Coordinates of C-alpha atoms and ligand atoms in Angstrom, one line a residue:
X1 CA 34.8 -7.4 68.6
X2 CA 31.8 -6.9 66.8
X3 CA 29.8 -9.6 65.0
X4 CA 30.4 -7.2 61.9
X5 CA 34.0 -7.2 61.5
X6 CA 34.1 -10.8 62.8
X7 CA 32.5 -11.9 59.4
X8 CA 34.6 -9.8 57.8
X9 CA 37.3 -11.1 58.8
X10 CA 36.2 -14.6 58.1
X11 CA 36.1 -13.2 54.3
X12 CA 32.5 -14.0 53.7
X13 CA 31.5 -12.8 50.6
X14 CA 28.1 -10.9 51.8
X15 CA 25.6 -11.3 48.7
X16 CA 22.7 -9.6 49.1
X17 CA 24.1 -6.6 50.2
X18 CA 25.1 -6.3 46.5
X19 CA 21.6 -4.2 45.7
X20 CA 19.4 -5.5 43.0
X21 CA 20.8 -3.1 39.6
X22 CA 19.0 0.1 40.3
X23 CA 17.6 2.4 37.5
X24 CA 19.2 4.8 40.3
X25 CA 22.7 5.4 39.7
X26 CA 25.1 5.1 42.7
X27 CA 25.7 8.4 44.0
X28 CA 29.6 8.8 44.0
X29 CA 32.5 7.1 42.3
X30 CA 30.8 4.7 39.8
X31 CA 33.3 2.0 40.5
X32 CA 32.9 2.7 44.4
X33 CA 30.8 -0.9 45.8
X34 CA 27.2 -0.2 45.4
X35 CA 26.4 2.7 47.2
X36 CA 24.0 1.1 49.8
X37 CA 27.4 -0.7 51.0
X38 CA 29.6 2.5 51.2
X39 CA 31.2 2.5 53.9
X40 CA 32.3 5.4 56.2
X41 CA 36.0 6.5 55.5
X42 CA 36.9 4.6 59.0
X43 CA 36.9 1.3 57.0
X44 CA 39.4 0.6 55.4
X45 CA 38.5 -0.2 51.9
X46 CA 40.6 -3.9 51.7
X47 CA 38.3 -5.2 54.7
X48 CA 35.5 -4.1 52.2
X49 CA 33.5 -7.9 51.0
X50 CA 34.7 -8.3 47.3
X51 CA 32.1 -7.8 44.7
X52 CA 31.3 -11.0 43.4
X53 CA 29.3 -12.3 46.1
X54 CA 27.5 -15.5 46.1
X55 CA 24.6 -16.1 47.8
X56 CA 23.7 -18.6 51.1
X57 CA 21.1 -18.8 53.2
X58 CA 24.2 -18.5 56.4
X59 CA 25.3 -15.1 53.7
X60 CA 21.8 -13.4 54.3
X61 CA 20.7 -14.5 57.7
X62 CA 24.4 -13.1 58.7
X63 CA 23.7 -9.9 56.7
X64 CA 19.9 -9.7 57.8
X65 CA 21.5 -9.5 62.0
X66 CA 24.2 -7.4 60.6
X67 CA 21.3 -4.8 59.7
X68 CA 19.8 -5.3 62.6
X69 CA 23.0 -5.1 64.4
X70 CA 25.6 -2.6 65.2
X71 CA 26.5 -2.2 61.6
X72 CA 24.6 0.8 61.3
X73 CA 28.9 2.0 63.4
X74 CA 30.2 1.3 60.4
X75 CA 27.9 2.6 57.2
X76 CA 27.3 6.9 57.1
X77 CA 24.1 7.7 57.4
X78 CA 23.1 8.8 54.5
X79 CA 23.6 4.8 53.8
X80 CA 21.4 4.2 56.3
X81 CA 19.6 6.3 55.6
X82 CA 18.7 4.9 51.7
X83 CA 18.8 1.5 53.2
X84 CA 16.0 2.2 55.3
X85 CA 14.2 3.7 52.8
X86 CA 15.1 1.0 50.2
X87 CA 13.7 -1.0 52.8
X88 CA 10.7 1.0 54.0
X89 CA 9.7 0.9 50.6
X90 CA 10.9 -2.4 50.0
X91 CA 8.3 -2.9 52.9
X92 CA 5.1 -0.8 51.3
X93 CA 6.4 -2.5 48.1
X94 CA 5.7 -6.3 49.4
X95 CA 3.0 -5.0 51.9
X96 CA 2.1 -3.6 47.8
X97 CA 2.5 -7.5 46.7
X98 CA 1.1 -8.9 49.2
X99 CA -3.1 -7.1 48.9
X100 CA -2.2 -7.4 45.0
X101 CA -1.8 -11.3 44.8
X102 CA -4.9 -11.5 47.6
X103 CA -7.0 -9.3 45.0
X104 CA -5.5 -12.2 42.6
X105 CA -6.3 -14.9 45.1
X106 CA -10.4 -13.4 45.8
X107 CA -10.4 -12.2 41.9
X108 CA -9.7 -16.0 40.8
X109 CA -12.7 -17.5 43.7
X110 CA -14.4 -15.1 41.7
X111 CA -13.3 -15.8 38.1
X112 CA -14.2 -19.2 38.9
X113 CA -17.7 -18.8 41.1
X114 CA -18.7 -16.3 37.5
X115 CA -17.1 -19.8 35.8
X116 CA -19.5 -21.8 37.4
X117 CA -22.4 -19.0 36.6
X118 CA -21.5 -19.5 33.0
X119 CA -21.5 -22.9 33.1
X120 CA -25.0 -22.9 35.1
X121 CA -26.7 -20.3 32.6
X122 CA -25.2 -22.1 29.3
X123 CA -26.1 -25.5 30.6
X124 CA -30.1 -23.5 31.6
X125 CA -29.9 -22.3 27.8
X126 CA -29.6 -25.6 26.6
X127 CA -32.3 -27.0 28.5
X128 CA -34.3 -24.2 27.1
X129 CA -32.6 -23.9 23.7
X130 CA -32.9 -27.7 23.6
X131 CA -37.0 -27.0 24.9
X132 CA -37.1 -24.8 21.9
X133 CA -35.5 -26.4 19.7
X134 CA -36.7 -29.5 20.2
X135 CA -37.1 -31.0 23.4
X136 CA -37.6 -32.7 25.9
X137 CA -40.6 -31.6 25.7
X138 CA -42.4 -30.8 29.5
X139 CA -46.1 -31.2 29.5
X140 CA -46.5 -29.5 33.2
X141 CA -47.8 -32.4 35.7
X142 CA -46.8 -32.6 39.4
X143 CA -45.2 -29.3 39.6
X144 CA -43.6 -29.0 41.8
X145 CA -43.8 -25.6 43.0
X146 CA -42.5 -25.3 47.2
X147 CA -43.3 -22.0 48.1
X148 CA -40.1 -22.2 51.0
X149 CA -37.6 -23.7 48.9
X150 CA -34.2 -24.1 50.9
X151 CA -32.3 -20.7 52.0
X152 CA -28.8 -20.4 51.3
X153 CA -26.7 -18.5 53.5
X154 CA -26.5 -14.5 52.9
X155 CA -22.9 -13.1 54.3
X156 CA -20.8 -10.0 53.4
X157 CA -17.9 -10.0 51.9
X158 CA -14.9 -8.1 50.0
X159 CA -17.6 -5.6 49.7
X160 CA -20.4 -7.4 47.8
X161 CA -23.2 -9.7 49.2
X162 CA -23.2 -12.9 48.1
X163 CA -26.1 -16.0 48.6
X164 CA -24.2 -18.7 48.9
X165 CA -21.1 -18.6 46.6
X166 CA -23.3 -16.5 44.3
X167 CA -22.0 -12.8 44.8
X168 CA -24.9 -10.1 44.4
X169 CA -23.7 -7.0 41.4
X170 CA -23.7 -3.8 43.3
X171 CA -25.3 -1.5 40.9
X172 CA -28.8 -4.9 40.9
X173 CA -29.0 -4.3 44.6
X174 CA -29.0 -1.0 44.6
X175 CA -31.1 -0.5 41.5
X176 CA -33.9 -3.1 43.8
X177 CA -33.6 -0.9 46.6
X178 CA -37.0 -2.0 48.2
X179 CA -37.6 1.9 50.4
X180 CA -39.5 4.8 50.0
X181 CA -37.6 6.8 48.7
X182 CA -37.2 3.8 45.6
X183 CA -40.0 2.6 45.4
X184 CA -43.7 4.5 45.4
X185 CA -45.3 3.6 48.1
X186 CA -48.4 3.2 46.7
X187 CA -48.0 2.5 43.0
X188 CA -44.5 -0.1 44.1
X189 CA -43.3 1.9 40.9
X190 CA -39.6 2.4 41.1
X191 CA -38.7 6.2 41.8
X192 CA -34.6 5.6 41.6
X193 CA -33.2 6.8 38.4
X194 CA -31.8 3.4 38.1
X195 CA -28.8 5.4 36.0
X196 CA -29.0 7.7 38.2
X197 CA -26.8 4.9 40.7
X198 CA -23.2 5.4 40.1
X199 CA -21.7 2.7 38.1
X200 CA -18.6 2.0 40.7
X201 CA -21.3 2.3 43.4
X202 CA -19.7 0.6 46.5
X203 CA -20.8 -0.9 49.7
X204 CA -20.1 1.6 52.7
X205 CA -21.3 -1.3 55.9
X206 CA -23.4 -3.5 55.6
X207 CA -25.2 -5.1 59.1
X208 CA -26.3 -9.1 58.8
X209 CA -30.4 -9.6 61.3
X210 CA -32.1 -13.0 61.2
X211 CA -34.5 -11.7 58.0
X212 CA -32.4 -9.5 56.8
X213 CA -29.2 -7.6 55.7
X214 CA -28.5 -4.1 56.7
X215 CA -26.4 -2.1 54.3
X216 CA -24.8 1.5 53.7
X217 CA -24.0 2.5 50.4
X218 CA -21.0 4.9 49.1
X219 CA -23.5 7.1 48.6
X220 CA -24.7 7.3 51.7
X221 CA -28.0 5.8 51.0
X222 CA -29.2 3.1 53.4
X223 CA -31.1 -0.2 52.9
X224 CA -32.3 -3.2 54.1
X225 CA -32.2 -6.6 51.3
X226 CA -35.0 -9.4 52.6
X227 CA -32.7 -12.8 52.9
X228 CA -35.4 -14.7 50.5
X229 CA -35.0 -11.5 47.5
X230 CA -31.1 -12.2 48.0
X231 CA -32.4 -16.0 47.2
X232 CA -34.9 -15.9 44.9
X233 CA -32.4 -13.6 42.8
X234 CA -30.2 -16.9 42.9
X235 CA -33.0 -19.4 41.4
X236 CA -33.0 -21.1 38.4
X237 CA -35.7 -19.6 36.2
X238 CA -38.3 -22.2 36.5
X239 CA -38.6 -21.6 39.9
X240 CA -38.1 -17.7 39.3
X241 CA -40.9 -18.2 36.8
X242 CA -43.4 -20.3 39.5
X243 CA -44.6 -16.9 41.0
X244 CA -44.8 -15.2 38.4
X245 CA -46.8 -17.4 36.1
X246 CA -49.0 -18.4 39.3
X247 CA -48.4 -22.1 38.8
X248 CA -50.4 -24.0 40.4
X249 CA -49.1 -27.0 42.6
X250 CA -50.8 -29.5 40.4
X251 CA -52.2 -29.7 36.8
X252 CA -54.5 -32.6 36.4
X253 CA -54.9 -33.6 31.8
X254 CA -58.0 -35.2 31.1
X255 CA -60.1 -36.9 28.9
X256 CA -63.9 -37.8 28.6
X257 CA -63.9 -39.0 32.2
X258 CA -64.1 -36.0 33.4
X259 CA -67.4 -35.9 32.6
X260 CA -67.7 -37.6 35.7
X261 CA -65.8 -35.1 38.4
X262 CA -66.9 -32.0 37.2
X263 CA -64.8 -28.9 38.4
X264 CA -67.6 -27.2 39.3
X265 CA -67.7 -23.8 42.1
X266 CA -71.8 -23.2 43.4
X267 CA -71.7 -19.1 43.4
X268 CA -73.8 -17.1 45.5
X269 CA -76.6 -15.5 44.7
X270 CA -77.0 -11.9 45.7
X271 CA -78.2 -10.8 49.2
X272 CA -77.0 -14.4 50.2
X273 CA -75.0 -13.9 53.2
X274 CA -71.3 -15.8 52.6
X275 CA -71.9 -17.1 56.5
X276 CA -74.4 -19.5 55.4
X277 CA -72.4 -20.6 52.2
X278 CA -70.7 -23.6 53.4
X279 CA -69.7 -24.7 49.9
X280 CA -65.4 -25.8 51.1
X281 CA -65.4 -23.4 53.7
X282 CA -65.9 -19.8 51.4
X283 CA -66.7 -17.5 53.7
X284 CA -65.9 -14.6 51.1
X285 CA -66.7 -13.0 47.5
X286 CA -63.0 -13.9 47.1
X287 CA -62.4 -16.9 48.6
X288 CA -65.4 -17.8 45.5
X289 CA -62.4 -16.8 43.4
X290 CA -60.3 -18.3 44.7
X291 CA -61.5 -21.9 44.5
X292 CA -62.6 -21.3 40.6
X293 CA -59.6 -20.3 39.8
X294 CA -57.3 -22.8 41.6
X295 CA -59.5 -24.9 39.7
X296 CA -59.1 -23.1 36.3
X297 CA -55.9 -23.4 36.8
X298 CA -56.0 -27.3 38.2
X299 CA -58.0 -28.5 35.0
X300 CA -58.3 -25.8 32.7
X301 CA -61.9 -24.8 33.2
X302 CA -64.3 -24.9 36.6
X303 CA -68.9 -24.8 36.1
X304 CA -69.8 -21.9 38.4
X305 CA -73.5 -23.0 39.6
X306 CA -75.8 -21.6 41.1
X307 CA -75.6 -18.3 38.7
X308 CA -78.8 -16.3 37.8
X309 CA -79.6 -17.1 33.9
X310 CA -79.5 -13.6 32.9
X311 CA -77.0 -12.1 31.7
X312 CA -76.7 -9.1 34.3
X313 CA -75.6 -12.1 36.8
X314 CA -73.1 -13.2 34.5
X315 CA -71.4 -10.1 33.3
X316 CA -71.4 -9.3 37.2
X317 CA -70.1 -12.9 38.3
X318 CA -67.3 -12.5 35.4
X319 CA -66.0 -9.2 36.2
X320 CA -65.6 -10.6 40.0
X321 CA -62.9 -12.6 38.6
X322 CA -61.0 -9.6 36.3
X323 CA -62.2 -6.8 33.6
X324 CA -63.5 -7.8 30.7
X325 CA -61.6 -7.3 27.4
X326 CA -62.9 -5.4 24.6
X327 CA -62.5 -7.2 20.8
X328 CA -63.8 -6.4 17.1
X329 CA -66.9 -8.5 18.8
X330 CA -67.4 -6.0 21.7
X331 CA -67.0 -6.6 25.3
X332 CA -69.7 -8.8 27.4
X333 CA -71.2 -11.0 24.7
X334 CA -74.5 -12.3 24.2
X335 CA -74.9 -13.9 20.8
X336 CA -77.2 -16.0 18.5
X337 CA -76.9 -17.8 15.4
X338 CA -77.9 -14.0 13.8
X339 CA -74.7 -13.4 12.0
X340 CA -74.7 -10.3 13.5
X341 CA -70.9 -10.7 13.9
X342 CA -69.5 -12.2 10.4
X343 CA -67.7 -15.2 12.6
X344 CA -68.9 -19.0 12.4
X345 CA -70.0 -18.9 15.6
X346 CA -72.9 -16.2 14.9
X347 CA -74.4 -19.6 12.8
X348 CA -76.1 -22.7 13.7
X349 CA -72.9 -25.2 12.6
X350 CA -71.2 -27.5 13.9
X351 CA -67.7 -25.4 15.4
X352 CA -64.6 -28.4 15.7
X353 CA -62.6 -28.2 18.5
X354 CA -60.7 -24.7 18.8
X355 CA -59.4 -22.4 20.4
X356 CA -60.5 -18.4 19.9
X357 CA -58.4 -15.5 19.3
X358 CA -55.9 -17.2 17.4
X359 CA -55.3 -13.9 15.3
X360 CA -54.6 -11.7 17.8
X361 CA -51.4 -11.3 18.6
X362 CA -52.1 -11.8 22.6
X363 CA -55.1 -14.1 22.8
X364 CA -57.5 -14.1 25.3
X365 CA -56.8 -15.7 28.5
X366 CA -60.5 -16.8 29.8
X367 CA -63.4 -17.2 27.6
X368 CA -67.3 -17.9 29.3
X369 CA -70.1 -19.5 28.2
X370 CA -73.0 -18.9 30.1
X371 CA -76.4 -21.3 28.2
X372 CA -79.1 -18.8 28.6
X373 CA -81.6 -20.1 26.7
X374 CA -82.7 -22.5 23.7
X375 CA -86.1 -23.1 22.4
X376 CA -87.6 -24.8 19.3
X377 CA -85.3 -27.4 18.5
X378 CA -82.3 -29.0 19.4
X379 CA -78.1 -29.9 19.6
X380 CA -76.0 -27.5 20.6
X381 CA -74.1 -29.4 23.0
X382 CA -70.6 -27.9 23.7
X383 CA -67.3 -30.0 23.2
X384 CA -64.4 -29.6 25.6
X385 CA -60.7 -31.0 24.4
X386 CA -58.0 -31.3 26.9
X387 CA -54.9 -29.7 24.5
X388 CA -52.5 -30.2 27.1
X389 CA -53.4 -33.8 27.4
X390 CA -53.6 -33.9 23.9
X391 CA -50.3 -32.8 23.0
X392 CA -49.2 -35.2 25.9
X393 CA -50.2 -38.1 23.5
X394 CA -49.1 -37.1 20.9
X395 CA -45.5 -36.4 22.6
X396 CA -45.4 -39.7 23.6
X397 CA -47.0 -41.3 19.9
X398 CA -44.6 -39.2 17.3
X399 CA -41.8 -37.2 18.9
X400 CA -41.2 -35.8 15.2
X401 CA -44.5 -34.5 14.7
X402 CA -45.2 -32.6 18.5
X403 CA -41.3 -31.1 17.2
X404 CA -42.7 -29.6 14.3
X405 CA -45.9 -28.2 16.1
X406 CA -44.1 -26.8 17.9
X407 CA -41.4 -24.7 16.6
X408 CA -42.8 -24.2 12.6
X409 CA -45.3 -20.5 13.1
X410 CA -48.7 -20.9 12.1
X411 CA -50.9 -17.4 10.9
X412 CA -54.2 -16.7 11.1
X413 CA -56.8 -14.1 10.4
X414 CA -60.5 -12.3 11.3
X415 CA -61.7 -10.4 8.3
X416 CA -65.2 -11.1 7.8
X417 CA -66.7 -7.6 9.4
X418 CA -66.8 -4.6 7.3
X419 CA -63.7 -3.1 7.7
X420 CA -61.5 -5.4 9.5
X421 CA -58.7 -7.8 9.0
X422 CA -56.6 -9.0 12.0
X423 CA -53.8 -10.7 12.3
X424 CA -50.9 -11.1 14.8
X425 CA -47.9 -9.7 14.8
X426 CA -46.1 -12.5 14.2
X427 CA -46.9 -16.6 13.6
X428 CA -46.6 -19.4 16.8
X429 CA -46.6 -22.3 16.6
X430 CA -49.8 -24.8 17.9
X431 CA -47.6 -26.0 20.4
X432 CA -46.1 -23.0 22.8
X433 CA -43.8 -23.4 25.7
X434 CA -42.5 -21.4 28.1
X435 CA -38.9 -20.8 27.9
X436 CA -38.0 -20.2 31.0
X437 CA -39.9 -23.2 32.3
X438 CA -39.9 -25.7 28.8
X439 CA -43.4 -26.8 29.8
X440 CA -46.3 -26.1 27.4
X441 CA -47.5 -23.0 27.7
X442 CA -50.2 -22.5 25.4
X443 CA -52.4 -24.5 22.6
X444 CA -53.4 -22.0 19.9
X445 CA -55.9 -24.8 17.4
X446 CA -58.1 -23.4 14.4
X447 CA -58.2 -24.3 11.2
X448 CA -60.8 -22.2 10.5
X449 CA -58.9 -19.1 11.1
X450 CA -54.6 -20.4 10.4
X451 CA -53.4 -18.6 7.2
X452 CA -50.0 -19.0 6.0
X453 CA -47.2 -21.9 7.3
X454 CA -44.3 -20.2 7.9
X455 CA -42.3 -22.3 5.8
X456 CA -41.1 -23.0 2.2
X457 CA -44.3 -23.7 0.2
X458 CA -43.0 -27.1 -0.7
X459 CA -42.6 -28.5 2.4
X460 CA -45.2 -27.8 3.8
X461 CA -46.4 -31.1 3.9
X462 CA -44.3 -32.1 7.0
X463 CA -46.6 -29.5 8.8
X464 CA -49.7 -30.7 7.7
X465 CA -48.6 -34.5 8.4
X466 CA -48.0 -33.5 12.1
X467 CA -50.9 -31.3 12.2
X468 CA -52.9 -34.7 11.0
X469 CA -52.3 -36.1 13.8
X470 CA -52.7 -34.1 16.4
X471 CA -56.4 -33.0 14.4
X472 CA -56.6 -37.3 14.7
X473 CA -55.9 -36.7 18.9
X474 CA -58.1 -34.2 19.2
X475 CA -61.1 -36.4 17.6
X476 CA -60.5 -39.3 19.7
X477 CA -63.4 -40.1 21.6
X478 CA -61.6 -40.0 24.8
X479 CA -60.1 -37.1 24.0
X480 CA -64.2 -35.7 23.3
X481 CA -65.4 -34.1 27.1
X482 CA -69.4 -33.3 25.8
X483 CA -71.8 -31.5 28.0
X484 CA -75.3 -29.9 27.3
X485 CA -74.8 -26.8 29.2
X486 CA -77.8 -25.6 31.2
X487 CA -79.0 -22.1 32.2
X488 CA -77.6 -21.1 35.8
X489 CA -74.7 -23.0 35.1
X490 CA -71.5 -20.6 33.4
X491 CA -68.7 -22.2 31.8
X492 CA -65.6 -20.3 32.0
X493 CA -62.6 -22.4 30.5
X494 CA -58.6 -21.2 29.7
X495 CA -58.4 -20.4 26.2
X496 CA -55.1 -21.4 26.2
X497 CA -55.6 -24.9 27.5
X498 CA -59.0 -26.4 26.4
X499 CA -60.3 -25.7 22.7
X500 CA -64.1 -25.8 22.3
X501 CA -65.9 -26.8 19.5
X502 CA -70.2 -27.5 19.7
X503 CA -72.6 -29.5 17.4
X504 CA -74.5 -27.7 15.5
X505 CA -78.0 -26.9 16.1
X506 CA -81.7 -26.0 15.6
X507 CA -83.7 -23.2 17.3
X508 CA -83.5 -20.1 19.5
X509 CA -80.3 -20.6 21.1
X510 CA -78.8 -18.1 23.1
X511 CA -75.7 -17.7 25.1
X512 CA -73.7 -15.1 27.0
X513 CA -70.3 -14.2 28.3
X514 CA -67.0 -12.9 28.2
X515 CA -63.4 -12.8 27.2
X516 CA -60.3 -11.8 30.2
X517 CA -57.0 -11.9 29.3
X518 CA -54.0 -13.8 30.6
X519 CA -51.7 -11.6 32.6
X520 CA -55.4 -10.5 33.8
X521 CA -56.8 -13.7 35.3
X522 CA -52.9 -15.0 36.7
X523 CA -53.0 -11.8 38.1
X524 CA -56.1 -11.6 40.1
X525 CA -55.6 -15.8 40.6
X526 CA -51.6 -15.4 42.6
X527 CA -52.2 -12.3 44.8
X528 CA -55.5 -14.8 45.6
X529 CA -53.2 -18.0 45.5
X530 CA -49.5 -16.8 46.7
X531 CA -51.2 -13.6 48.6
X532 CA -49.9 -10.1 47.7
X533 CA -46.3 -10.2 50.0
X534 CA -45.5 -13.5 48.0
X535 CA -46.0 -12.2 44.8
X536 CA -44.2 -7.9 45.1
X537 CA -41.9 -10.0 47.1
X538 CA -40.0 -11.6 43.9
X539 CA -40.4 -8.8 41.1
X540 CA -37.4 -7.8 41.3
X541 CA -36.4 -11.4 40.9
X542 CA -38.7 -12.4 38.6
Ligands
M3L601 C1 -68.9 -15.1 20.3 N1 -67.7 -15.4 20.3 C2 -67.5 -13.6 20.6 C3 -67.8 -15.4 22.0 C4 -66.6 -16.1 20.1 C5 -66.4 -15.4 18.5 C6 -66.2 -15.8 17.7 C7 -64.8 -16.1 17.6 C8 -63.6 -16.7 16.7 N2 -64.9 -17.6 16.3 C9 -62.3 -17.4 17.3 O1 -62.8 -18.3 16.9 O2 -61.5 -16.5 17.4
AKG602 O1 -72.0 -21.7 20.6 C1 -71.1 -22.4 21.1 O2 -71.6 -23.3 21.9 C2 -69.9 -22.2 21.0 C3 -69.3 -20.8 19.7 C4 -67.9 -20.5 20.2 O3 -67.3 -21.7 19.4 C5 -67.4 -19.1 20.5 O4 -67.8 -18.7 20.3 O5 -66.1 -19.7 19.8

C-alpha cells in the first residue's frame, strides 16, 4: 500500500498541505479542499484529510516524504504543476531571501565599519576641535615621522577594495586612477573628468599582485593601485599631513645657548668643484640646499657661510632654494637706513623681536639677511628668538594665556608707503595650529604692525594680559640669541617660527636678502628630503 494511503488511513491530519491563505482565489468550488490539495476524481472525498489540521514535525516530515514519493498518482497534473511552480517560486523566494539576508548581513558589517569610521572621525574631530578651541596644544618636537608606516592587508570583497577593515569607495578609487589617460604624464594634473564617472561605478574584476591591485571597471577602464597609496588613504589626518607639510624627523627648540651650536652650512663658491667640497658629503648644489633646508626645518634657521659678500652671489644662492617673492618692498632687497621704503626697517632704530609680513594673508615663509657692510658706526646686532620655544614656555606657565593667543584673531597692516594699506583678508591668532596634527604651525607677532583685536572692545584686556606674558617670555635673556652678522655669511630663517630684531645702530649699514614663500620652500624641502616618488605618491591622500 502506498504510504499516502497508509497516511490517510492513519487518519492523521496533514497540516502543511494546507497552503498559506493565498491571494489567488481557488480555481474551482470555493468550499473545496484548498486547491493544492485537490485530488483527482478517483479518490473519494471521505478519505480526504480533514480541513482543520494542526502541524507537527511528524506530519511535516510525512508531508515532505509524500511529496517526494508517490503522491503524484493521486493528484491531478495541474495541482502538481501548481505545487512545483509554487515550490519553485518558493525556492526562488527562498534564494532571494537568502541573498537579501546575506546583503543585510554585509550591510550590517558595512554599517558597523562606518560606525567605527564615524567614531574615529568624531574622535579626530574632537581632538582637532580641542586643539582649535583650547588644547591639548602640541608643540611639535620629536615628530615620530615614520617613512615606512605599517601596511594593512588590501583585499577585494563584495565589489570593493578594502584596506584592513576600511572599505574604499569606488568613486574615490576611480577618480584617483594614476594611469596616463587619467593623469597627465608631465603636468601630473588630472585629465579625467571626475563627474563623468557614473555614480554607480563598480569593479568588474580585480587581480592582486605583490605591490598593487589591478582593477577593471564596469565602464571598461583599467586601473592599478599601489598598495601604499591605498594604505595612505586610511591613515589618520596626522600621518597624512607628514609629507604634505614636509615635517622633519625632529624639531629642536632653542634659547640663547644656540649661539654655541649655530646651524651652519658652508656654501660653494662659483666654479669650485663639488668633488673638492667635503662638508657633510655634499656632492651637488641640491645636496647643499637639502642640508640648509633640513637645518631650517629642524632649528628654524641656518647660516650659509662661504658666500661672496655681494648682492649677486646672495641672490643667486637664494634662488637655488626657490624663486624670490615680490612685495611692495620689491623682490630681492638691498637696504639701508634711508627710509627708501616707509618702514622702520629702513631706519637705524632698534627693532624688537617680531615676525615679518603679519599684514599679509600669507606671510613669507623664509627671510634672508646678508650684512654686506657696516662702516663709520656701531651696533646693529641681530636678534633671533625661537617662537616655538617661547610658545612652549607660555604653554607650560600659563595655559589660559596660551589659549587666548591661540584663539583670538588679531589684524595687522602695512600703510606707510604711498597709496598702500595692506591688510590680511581675516584676523589670525598669534599662535596658529595645524588642524590636521594639532601642532603649533605659525607664530605671528609684530606689535608695530598690529591693527584690530577681534574681541568686543570691553573684553580686550584678556588679550593684552596674555600678550604681555608672551612678550615678557620673548624678552627673557635665556630666550634671546644675539649675533653680529658678518659679510660672507647669509642668515636664512623660518619667518613662521623664528622672530628677528636688531639693536639700534649708527653709521652706514647695508643688508641684502629676500623673502621666499612658505609653500615654495616647503616644496623644495620635501622633494629633496622625501623624494619625488614619495611626495607625488601621496597627493591623492594628503
Ligand atoms: C627690508 N625688508 C624688505 C626685509 C623689510 C621690510 C619691512 C618689514 C616689515 N617691518 C615687517 O615687519 O613685515
Ligand atoms: O636691519 C635688520 O637687521 C633687520 C630689519 C628687519 O627687522 C626687517 O627687515 O624686517
